[in-house]
Amino acid sequence: MLSLYMFVMALLVVIELSVGIAIFVTKSRVLSLITQSLRSAESVYSSDHVAALAWDSVQRGWRCCGLYRYDEWFRYLGRSSLPRSCCVRYSSDCGNDAVQTGNFYQTGCASALSQWAYKAEITTAVLTTFLMSLQLLSLPLARRYQRILH
């Protein structure tokens, strides 16, 4: 029974380590794909309801505006117009006067995404290290427990 437990614990450690390495290796590719998707959705914001919902959700959730800078929206929405989701404080006309009043998020969403990914990477690394340590520590403890029983 102890052999099965040790095998399962060792297998879990290998799987956790593999997943951690895969996340670290593919992170930049995933961020690049997300950035490309946001860029193409940005260009059809006014005409595609799904793209507008996606952008509005991203900008509200991450408190950002535009992919890299808020003024990227001017190309698609007109001079000094921003989506309402860029506004810090919502009002019925906030997208039109946000730039003049300064009522908009200053951070670009690519930067917010990178910050989020970095925090998620650190959290994942810490939790994985903690869990692997507990699992590896359980192996000699299980062996000692087996010796006590026999």
Coordinates of C-alpha atoms in Angstrom, one line a residue:
M1 CA 0.0 0.0 0.0
L2 CA 2.9 2.4 0.8
S3 CA 4.4 1.7 -2.6
L4 CA 1.2 2.8 -4.3
Y5 CA 1.0 5.9 -2.2
M6 CA 4.7 6.8 -3.0
F7 CA 4.1 6.1 -6.7
V8 CA 1.0 8.4 -6.8
M9 CA 2.8 11.2 -4.9
A10 CA 5.8 11.0 -7.2
L11 CA 3.5 11.0 -10.2
L12 CA 1.7 14.1 -8.8
V13 CA 5.0 15.9 -8.3
V14 CA 6.1 15.2 -11.9
I15 CA 2.7 16.3 -13.3
E16 CA 2.8 19.5 -11.2
L17 CA 6.4 20.3 -12.3
S18 CA 5.5 19.6 -15.9
V19 CA 2.4 21.9 -15.8
G20 CA 4.5 24.6 -14.1
I21 CA 7.2 24.5 -16.8
A22 CA 4.6 24.4 -19.6
I23 CA 2.9 27.5 -18.2
F24 CA 6.2 29.3 -17.9
V25 CA 7.3 28.4 -21.4
T26 CA 4.0 29.2 -23.1
K27 CA 3.2 32.4 -21.2
S28 CA 4.6 34.8 -23.8
R29 CA 2.9 33.0 -26.7
V30 CA -0.5 33.1 -24.9
L31 CA 0.0 36.8 -24.1
S32 CA 0.8 37.4 -27.7
L33 CA -2.3 35.6 -28.9
I34 CA -4.5 37.6 -26.4
T35 CA -2.9 40.9 -27.6
Q36 CA -3.5 40.0 -31.2
S37 CA -7.2 39.1 -30.5
L38 CA -7.7 42.4 -28.6
R39 CA -6.0 44.4 -31.5
S40 CA -8.4 42.9 -34.1
A41 CA -11.4 43.3 -31.8
E42 CA -10.4 47.0 -31.2
S43 CA -10.7 47.8 -34.9
V44 CA -14.3 46.5 -35.1
Y45 CA -15.5 47.8 -31.7
S46 CA -18.2 50.1 -33.3
S47 CA -19.6 47.5 -35.6
D48 CA -19.3 44.2 -33.8
H49 CA -21.4 43.8 -30.6
V50 CA -19.3 40.8 -29.3
A51 CA -16.0 42.7 -29.8
A52 CA -17.5 45.7 -27.9
L53 CA -18.7 43.4 -25.1
A54 CA -15.2 41.8 -24.9
W55 CA -13.4 45.1 -24.8
D56 CA -15.8 46.6 -22.3
S57 CA -15.4 43.7 -20.0
V58 CA -11.6 43.8 -20.3
Q59 CA -11.4 47.6 -19.7
R60 CA -13.8 47.6 -16.8
G61 CA -12.2 44.5 -15.2
W62 CA -8.6 45.5 -15.5
R63 CA -9.2 49.3 -15.3
C64 CA -7.4 50.0 -18.5
C65 CA -8.1 51.8 -21.7
G66 CA -6.9 50.8 -25.2
L67 CA -4.4 48.1 -25.9
Y68 CA -1.3 50.2 -25.3
R69 CA -2.7 53.8 -24.9
Y70 CA -6.1 55.4 -24.6
D71 CA -5.7 57.5 -27.8
E72 CA -5.7 54.4 -29.9
W73 CA -9.5 54.6 -29.7
F74 CA -9.5 57.9 -31.6
R75 CA -8.8 56.0 -34.9
Y76 CA -12.0 54.0 -34.5
L77 CA -14.3 56.3 -32.5
G78 CA -13.3 59.7 -33.6
R79 CA -11.2 62.5 -32.1
S80 CA -11.1 62.5 -28.3
S81 CA -13.9 59.8 -28.0
L82 CA -13.4 56.8 -25.8
P83 CA -15.6 53.8 -25.0
R84 CA -17.6 54.3 -21.8
S85 CA -15.8 51.4 -20.3
C86 CA -12.6 53.5 -20.2
C87 CA -14.3 56.0 -17.8
V88 CA -13.3 55.8 -14.2
R89 CA -16.6 57.4 -13.1
Y90 CA -19.6 56.5 -15.3
S91 CA -21.9 59.2 -16.6
S92 CA -24.1 59.2 -19.7
D93 CA -21.7 61.2 -21.7
C94 CA -18.4 60.1 -20.2
G95 CA -17.0 58.6 -23.4
N96 CA -17.2 61.9 -25.2
D97 CA -15.7 64.2 -22.5
A98 CA -13.5 61.7 -20.7
V99 CA -10.3 63.0 -22.2
Q100 CA -11.1 66.6 -21.4
T101 CA -12.0 65.8 -17.8
G102 CA -9.3 63.2 -17.3
N103 CA -12.0 60.7 -16.3
F104 CA -10.4 57.7 -18.0
Y105 CA -8.1 54.9 -17.1
Q106 CA -4.5 55.8 -18.0
T107 CA -3.0 52.3 -18.2
G108 CA -3.1 50.3 -21.5
C109 CA -4.7 46.9 -21.3
A110 CA -1.5 45.1 -22.6
S111 CA 0.3 46.5 -19.5
A112 CA -2.5 45.5 -17.2
L113 CA -2.6 42.0 -18.8
S114 CA 1.2 41.6 -18.3
Q115 CA 0.9 42.7 -14.6
W116 CA -2.0 40.2 -14.1
A117 CA 0.0 37.4 -15.8
Y118 CA 3.1 38.1 -13.7
K119 CA 1.1 38.0 -10.4
A120 CA -0.6 34.8 -11.6
E121 CA 2.7 33.3 -12.4
I122 CA 4.2 34.1 -9.0
T123 CA 1.1 32.8 -7.2
T124 CA 1.2 29.6 -9.2
A125 CA 4.9 29.1 -8.5
V126 CA 4.5 29.7 -4.8
L127 CA 1.5 27.4 -4.5
T128 CA 3.1 24.7 -6.6
T129 CA 6.3 24.8 -4.6
F130 CA 4.3 24.6 -1.4
L131 CA 2.2 21.7 -2.5
M132 CA 5.3 19.8 -3.9
S133 CA 7.1 20.4 -0.7
L134 CA 4.2 18.9 1.3
Q135 CA 4.0 15.9 -1.0
L136 CA 7.7 15.2 -0.9
L137 CA 7.7 15.6 2.9
S138 CA 4.8 13.1 3.1
L139 CA 6.9 10.4 1.6
P140 CA 9.5 9.9 4.4
L141 CA 6.7 10.4 7.0
A142 CA 4.6 7.7 5.4
R143 CA 7.6 5.3 5.4
R144 CA 8.2 6.1 9.1
Y145 CA 4.5 5.5 9.9
Q146 CA 4.7 2.1 8.1
R147 CA 7.8 1.1 10.3
I148 CA 5.9 2.1 13.4
L149 CA 3.0 -0.1 12.4
H150 CA 5.1 -3.1 11.7

